[in-house]
Amino acid sequence: KPTQQSDNCYIRFKATGGRSGALIQALPLGDGSKIRGSRFFTIVCDEFPHIPEDIFNMVIRPMAATVSDPMENVRRLLRQQELLEKGLITEDEIEDKAANQIIITSSGYFTFNHMYKLYCVYRDEMRSGNGKYSVFRVPYTLLPEGFLDKDSVEAAKQQMSSHEFNMEYMAAFIPDTDAFYKASLLDSCSRTTFHPQVAGSPEKSYCLGIDPARTEDS
């Protein structure tokens, strides 16, 4: 059974049948400071739009950069290079080691999020013939019969806005919302630092917003 600790949860599989043992570990993200130094061969990032871009680039990406035995890999590449230079092997005879990988998953989201930028990079790499990347967009209409509850999907279609439904069920990237306050504006504000201002500027106009539902404030 999985072992749950205060700072992580993991399950370890013993080596058997000529196969090496394996470890699956779930880590709390936080600000990324407590999980620095971890190393994995496969990393799964779920709900990727909500993982801060700087934490992904500075903390999570480096986790997949190290091979299992770095110096042995260095020696292996040197031996291969020597054999190539002596004509004892060809490029086609070199076996590539299994590459580490990062798997990113999420429902659809807005195009002004870092997930969409990364999606475009991977998509364009695939179109150019780079076989190191794979991108899948799977709307619910492509799922096999019985995978989702039809009544729940129909209820969601009736009760959710078209933007919400398209993101959640159609794996769509939405440019923006059509509300009075657009999602792009709210997103930009969330990444802006505000400071209290006790005196206004004479050349500017100000408005005061009052919430009448707030009864506990004096």
mmCIF file of C-alpha atoms in Angstrom:
data_model
loop_
_atom_site.group_PDB
_atom_site.id
_atom_site.type_symbol
_atom_site.label_atom_id
_atom_site.label_comp_id
_atom_site.label_asym_id
_atom_site.label_seq_id
_atom_site.Cartn_x
_atom_site.Cartn_y
_atom_site.Cartn_z
ATOM 1 C CA LYS A 1 0.000 0.000 0.000
ATOM 2 C CA PRO A 2 1.128 3.604 -0.495
ATOM 3 C CA THR A 3 3.121 5.114 2.342
ATOM 4 C CA GLN A 4 1.807 8.515 3.386
ATOM 5 C CA GLN A 5 4.154 10.943 5.090
ATOM 6 C CA SER A 6 3.758 14.561 6.093
ATOM 7 C CA ASP A 7 5.569 15.864 3.006
ATOM 8 C CA ASN A 8 4.877 13.194 0.342
ATOM 9 C CA CYS A 9 3.182 9.921 -0.540
ATOM 10 C CA TYR A 10 4.931 7.057 -2.318
ATOM 11 C CA ILE A 11 4.626 3.423 -3.322
ATOM 12 C CA ARG A 12 7.625 1.212 -4.051
ATOM 13 C CA PHE A 13 7.610 -1.850 -6.315
ATOM 14 C CA LYS A 14 10.165 -4.592 -5.754
ATOM 15 C CA ALA A 15 12.344 -5.918 -8.556
ATOM 16 C CA THR A 16 10.945 -9.100 -10.058
ATOM 17 C CA GLY A 17 11.175 -11.198 -13.200
ATOM 18 C CA GLY A 18 14.401 -9.588 -14.387
ATOM 19 C CA ARG A 19 12.949 -6.100 -14.065
ATOM 20 C CA SER A 20 14.292 -3.326 -11.887
ATOM 21 C CA GLY A 21 12.315 -1.998 -8.972
ATOM 22 C CA ALA A 22 10.356 1.231 -9.314
ATOM 23 C CA LEU A 23 9.144 4.115 -7.204
ATOM 24 C CA ILE A 24 6.050 6.258 -7.692
ATOM 25 C CA GLN A 25 6.016 9.398 -5.582
ATOM 26 C CA ALA A 26 3.503 12.237 -5.179
ATOM 27 C CA LEU A 27 4.919 15.556 -3.980
ATOM 28 C CA PRO A 28 3.141 18.711 -2.773
ATOM 29 C CA LEU A 29 4.068 21.604 -5.030
ATOM 30 C CA GLY A 30 3.841 24.626 -2.746
ATOM 31 C CA ASP A 31 6.331 27.266 -3.860
ATOM 32 C CA GLY A 32 8.696 24.560 -5.120
ATOM 33 C CA SER A 33 11.351 25.103 -2.455
ATOM 34 C CA LYS A 34 10.697 21.855 -0.538
ATOM 35 C CA ILE A 35 10.873 19.545 -3.555
ATOM 36 C CA ARG A 36 14.089 20.843 -5.126
ATOM 37 C CA GLY A 37 16.656 18.125 -5.761
ATOM 38 C CA SER A 38 14.159 15.347 -6.515
ATOM 39 C CA ARG A 39 14.930 13.239 -9.583
ATOM 40 C CA PHE A 40 12.503 11.216 -11.699
ATOM 41 C CA PHE A 41 12.497 9.429 -15.051
ATOM 42 C CA THR A 42 8.822 10.221 -15.704
ATOM 43 C CA ILE A 43 7.021 13.261 -14.301
ATOM 44 C CA VAL A 44 3.267 13.805 -14.528
ATOM 45 C CA CYS A 45 1.988 17.374 -14.085
ATOM 46 C CA ASP A 46 -1.795 17.396 -13.748
ATOM 47 C CA GLU A 47 -3.891 20.588 -13.990
ATOM 48 C CA PHE A 48 -0.881 22.194 -15.638
ATOM 49 C CA PRO A 49 -2.329 25.718 -16.165
ATOM 50 C CA HIS A 50 -2.421 26.148 -12.385
ATOM 51 C CA ILE A 51 1.243 25.224 -11.896
ATOM 52 C CA PRO A 52 3.148 28.539 -11.916
ATOM 53 C CA GLU A 53 5.356 28.785 -14.991
ATOM 54 C CA ASP A 54 8.480 29.748 -13.040
ATOM 55 C CA ILE A 55 8.115 26.767 -10.689
ATOM 56 C CA PHE A 56 7.723 24.421 -13.663
ATOM 57 C CA ASN A 57 10.817 25.785 -15.427
ATOM 58 C CA MET A 58 13.065 26.213 -12.381
ATOM 59 C CA VAL A 59 12.025 23.258 -10.208
ATOM 60 C CA ILE A 60 10.097 20.593 -12.119
ATOM 61 C CA ARG A 61 11.956 20.566 -15.450
ATOM 62 C CA PRO A 62 15.374 19.941 -13.832
ATOM 63 C CA MET A 63 13.938 16.867 -12.086
ATOM 64 C CA ALA A 64 13.942 15.033 -15.425
ATOM 65 C CA ALA A 65 17.380 16.198 -16.568
ATOM 66 C CA THR A 66 19.521 13.612 -14.768
ATOM 67 C CA VAL A 67 19.994 10.050 -16.038
ATOM 68 C CA SER A 68 20.014 7.085 -13.657
ATOM 69 C CA ASP A 69 23.827 6.655 -13.739
ATOM 70 C CA PRO A 70 25.353 9.869 -15.149
ATOM 71 C CA MET A 71 29.029 8.806 -15.290
ATOM 72 C CA GLU A 72 28.219 5.412 -16.764
ATOM 73 C CA ASN A 73 26.248 7.221 -19.465
ATOM 74 C CA VAL A 74 29.251 9.481 -20.134
ATOM 75 C CA ARG A 75 31.518 6.436 -20.526
ATOM 76 C CA ARG A 76 28.965 4.713 -22.777
ATOM 77 C CA LEU A 77 28.845 7.679 -25.133
ATOM 78 C CA LEU A 78 32.646 7.885 -25.223
ATOM 79 C CA ARG A 79 32.897 4.173 -26.123
ATOM 80 C CA GLN A 80 30.337 4.625 -28.882
ATOM 81 C CA GLN A 81 32.241 7.616 -30.273
ATOM 82 C CA GLU A 82 35.516 5.652 -30.313
ATOM 83 C CA LEU A 83 33.871 2.729 -32.126
ATOM 84 C CA LEU A 84 32.331 5.125 -34.660
ATOM 85 C CA GLU A 85 35.677 6.801 -35.358
ATOM 86 C CA LYS A 86 37.333 3.397 -35.879
ATOM 87 C CA GLY A 87 34.563 2.312 -38.224
ATOM 88 C CA LEU A 88 33.610 -0.641 -36.055
ATOM 89 C CA ILE A 89 29.965 0.433 -35.808
ATOM 90 C CA THR A 90 27.613 2.670 -37.764
ATOM 91 C CA GLU A 91 25.149 5.317 -36.605
ATOM 92 C CA ASP A 92 22.279 2.884 -37.223
ATOM 93 C CA GLU A 93 23.800 0.376 -34.799
ATOM 94 C CA ILE A 94 23.767 2.768 -31.870
ATOM 95 C CA GLU A 95 20.935 2.071 -29.474
ATOM 96 C CA ASP A 96 19.344 5.128 -27.940
ATOM 97 C CA LYS A 97 18.663 4.997 -24.233
ATOM 98 C CA ALA A 98 15.071 5.503 -23.129
ATOM 99 C CA ALA A 99 14.582 9.239 -22.634
ATOM 100 C CA ASN A 100 13.177 10.813 -19.503
ATOM 101 C CA GLN A 101 9.805 12.391 -20.103
ATOM 102 C CA ILE A 102 7.431 14.983 -18.675
ATOM 103 C CA ILE A 103 3.719 14.349 -19.195
ATOM 104 C CA ILE A 104 1.415 17.375 -18.975
ATOM 105 C CA THR A 105 -2.328 16.915 -18.571
ATOM 106 C CA SER A 106 -5.252 19.283 -18.160
ATOM 107 C CA SER A 107 -8.674 20.272 -19.353
ATOM 108 C CA GLY A 108 -8.737 23.002 -21.963
ATOM 109 C CA TYR A 109 -7.901 26.501 -20.762
ATOM 110 C CA PHE A 110 -7.318 30.063 -21.970
ATOM 111 C CA THR A 111 -4.849 30.896 -24.720
ATOM 112 C CA PHE A 112 -3.113 33.529 -22.563
ATOM 113 C CA ASN A 113 -1.898 30.819 -20.172
ATOM 114 C CA HIS A 114 1.594 29.279 -20.311
ATOM 115 C CA MET A 115 0.101 25.849 -21.084
ATOM 116 C CA TYR A 116 -1.149 27.082 -24.448
ATOM 117 C CA LYS A 117 2.251 28.548 -25.298
ATOM 118 C CA LEU A 118 3.907 25.222 -24.523
ATOM 119 C CA TYR A 119 1.204 23.356 -26.431
ATOM 120 C CA CYS A 120 1.971 25.455 -29.524
ATOM 121 C CA VAL A 121 5.695 24.776 -29.204
ATOM 122 C CA TYR A 122 5.165 21.007 -28.994
ATOM 123 C CA ARG A 123 2.567 21.053 -31.779
ATOM 124 C CA ASP A 124 4.895 22.948 -34.121
ATOM 125 C CA GLU A 125 7.792 20.613 -33.283
ATOM 126 C CA MET A 126 5.612 17.639 -34.203
ATOM 127 C CA ARG A 127 4.582 19.261 -37.488
ATOM 128 C CA SER A 128 8.237 19.834 -38.355
ATOM 129 C CA GLY A 129 8.938 16.116 -37.936
ATOM 130 C CA ASN A 130 10.426 16.115 -34.446
ATOM 131 C CA GLY A 131 9.419 12.743 -32.998
ATOM 132 C CA LYS A 132 10.361 13.656 -29.424
ATOM 133 C CA TYR A 133 7.034 15.334 -28.735
ATOM 134 C CA SER A 134 3.430 14.144 -28.676
ATOM 135 C CA VAL A 135 0.322 16.243 -28.194
ATOM 136 C CA PHE A 136 -3.211 14.885 -27.783
ATOM 137 C CA ARG A 137 -6.427 16.884 -27.610
ATOM 138 C CA VAL A 138 -9.352 14.623 -26.785
ATOM 139 C CA PRO A 139 -12.887 16.111 -26.731
ATOM 140 C CA TYR A 140 -15.548 14.010 -25.054
ATOM 141 C CA THR A 141 -17.064 13.227 -28.456
ATOM 142 C CA LEU A 142 -14.060 11.013 -29.250
ATOM 143 C CA LEU A 143 -14.302 8.958 -26.061
ATOM 144 C CA PRO A 144 -15.660 5.407 -26.354
ATOM 145 C CA GLU A 145 -19.329 4.786 -25.643
ATOM 146 C CA GLY A 146 -19.963 4.468 -21.915
ATOM 147 C CA PHE A 147 -16.785 6.256 -20.810
ATOM 148 C CA LEU A 148 -18.768 9.249 -19.522
ATOM 149 C CA ASP A 149 -22.273 9.451 -18.119
ATOM 150 C CA LYS A 150 -24.466 10.937 -20.868
ATOM 151 C CA ASP A 151 -26.902 12.582 -18.458
ATOM 152 C CA SER A 152 -24.079 14.369 -16.650
ATOM 153 C CA VAL A 153 -22.642 15.648 -19.929
ATOM 154 C CA GLU A 154 -26.031 16.903 -21.088
ATOM 155 C CA ALA A 155 -26.626 18.635 -17.754
ATOM 156 C CA ALA A 156 -23.242 20.295 -18.008
ATOM 157 C CA LYS A 157 -24.035 21.455 -21.545
ATOM 158 C CA GLN A 158 -27.251 23.091 -20.341
ATOM 159 C CA GLN A 159 -25.961 24.625 -17.121
ATOM 160 C CA MET A 160 -22.415 25.698 -17.991
ATOM 161 C CA SER A 161 -21.495 28.604 -20.202
ATOM 162 C CA SER A 162 -20.307 27.700 -23.692
ATOM 163 C CA HIS A 163 -16.754 28.745 -22.751
ATOM 164 C CA GLU A 164 -16.741 26.551 -19.659
ATOM 165 C CA PHE A 165 -18.200 23.563 -21.493
ATOM 166 C CA ASN A 166 -15.790 23.866 -24.416
ATOM 167 C CA MET A 167 -12.800 23.984 -22.107
ATOM 168 C CA GLU A 168 -13.893 21.206 -19.775
ATOM 169 C CA TYR A 169 -15.449 18.770 -22.248
ATOM 170 C CA MET A 170 -14.163 19.740 -25.704
ATOM 171 C CA ALA A 171 -10.476 20.220 -24.794
ATOM 172 C CA ALA A 172 -10.666 23.689 -26.373
ATOM 173 C CA PHE A 173 -8.379 26.662 -25.847
ATOM 174 C CA ILE A 174 -10.471 29.829 -25.425
ATOM 175 C CA PRO A 175 -9.073 33.260 -26.401
ATOM 176 C CA ASP A 176 -11.035 35.093 -23.695
ATOM 177 C CA THR A 177 -14.403 35.414 -21.953
ATOM 178 C CA ASP A 178 -17.128 37.837 -22.993
ATOM 179 C CA ALA A 179 -17.998 38.973 -19.465
ATOM 180 C CA PHE A 180 -17.837 42.609 -18.315
ATOM 181 C CA TYR A 181 -14.502 41.807 -16.660
ATOM 182 C CA LYS A 182 -12.641 39.589 -19.112
ATOM 183 C CA ALA A 183 -10.652 36.601 -17.869
ATOM 184 C CA SER A 184 -7.490 38.008 -19.446
ATOM 185 C CA LEU A 185 -7.883 41.191 -17.370
ATOM 186 C CA LEU A 186 -8.413 39.283 -14.134
ATOM 187 C CA ASP A 187 -5.431 37.049 -14.935
ATOM 188 C CA SER A 188 -3.169 40.037 -15.543
ATOM 189 C CA CYS A 189 -4.351 41.642 -12.294
ATOM 190 C CA SER A 190 -3.552 38.471 -10.345
ATOM 191 C CA ARG A 191 0.086 38.849 -11.386
ATOM 192 C CA THR A 192 0.300 42.525 -10.441
ATOM 193 C CA THR A 193 1.488 43.835 -7.077
ATOM 194 C CA PHE A 194 -0.803 46.407 -5.468
ATOM 195 C CA HIS A 195 -0.022 48.791 -2.619
ATOM 196 C CA PRO A 196 -2.430 50.863 -0.514
ATOM 197 C CA GLN A 197 -2.659 54.504 -1.468
ATOM 198 C CA VAL A 198 -3.912 56.918 1.178
ATOM 199 C CA ALA A 199 -3.906 60.061 -1.005
ATOM 200 C CA GLY A 200 -5.108 60.451 -4.581
ATOM 201 C CA SER A 201 -3.535 62.282 -7.503
ATOM 202 C CA PRO A 202 -5.290 65.550 -8.516
ATOM 203 C CA GLU A 203 -5.112 64.706 -12.223
ATOM 204 C CA LYS A 204 -6.952 61.387 -11.809
ATOM 205 C CA SER A 205 -10.584 60.443 -11.170
ATOM 206 C CA TYR A 206 -11.563 57.863 -8.561
ATOM 207 C CA CYS A 207 -14.629 55.791 -7.775
ATOM 208 C CA LEU A 208 -15.571 54.050 -4.536
ATOM 209 C CA GLY A 209 -17.032 50.535 -4.635
ATOM 210 C CA ILE A 210 -19.303 49.531 -1.767
ATOM 211 C CA ASP A 211 -20.518 45.998 -1.068
ATOM 212 C CA PRO A 212 -23.956 46.324 0.648
ATOM 213 C CA ALA A 213 -23.886 42.644 1.683
ATOM 214 C CA ARG A 214 -20.994 43.247 4.068
ATOM 215 C CA THR A 215 -22.757 43.738 7.423
ATOM 216 C CA GLU A 216 -19.911 42.859 9.778
ATOM 217 C CA ASP A 217 -17.657 45.742 8.677
ATOM 218 C CA SER A 218 -17.813 48.917 10.705
#
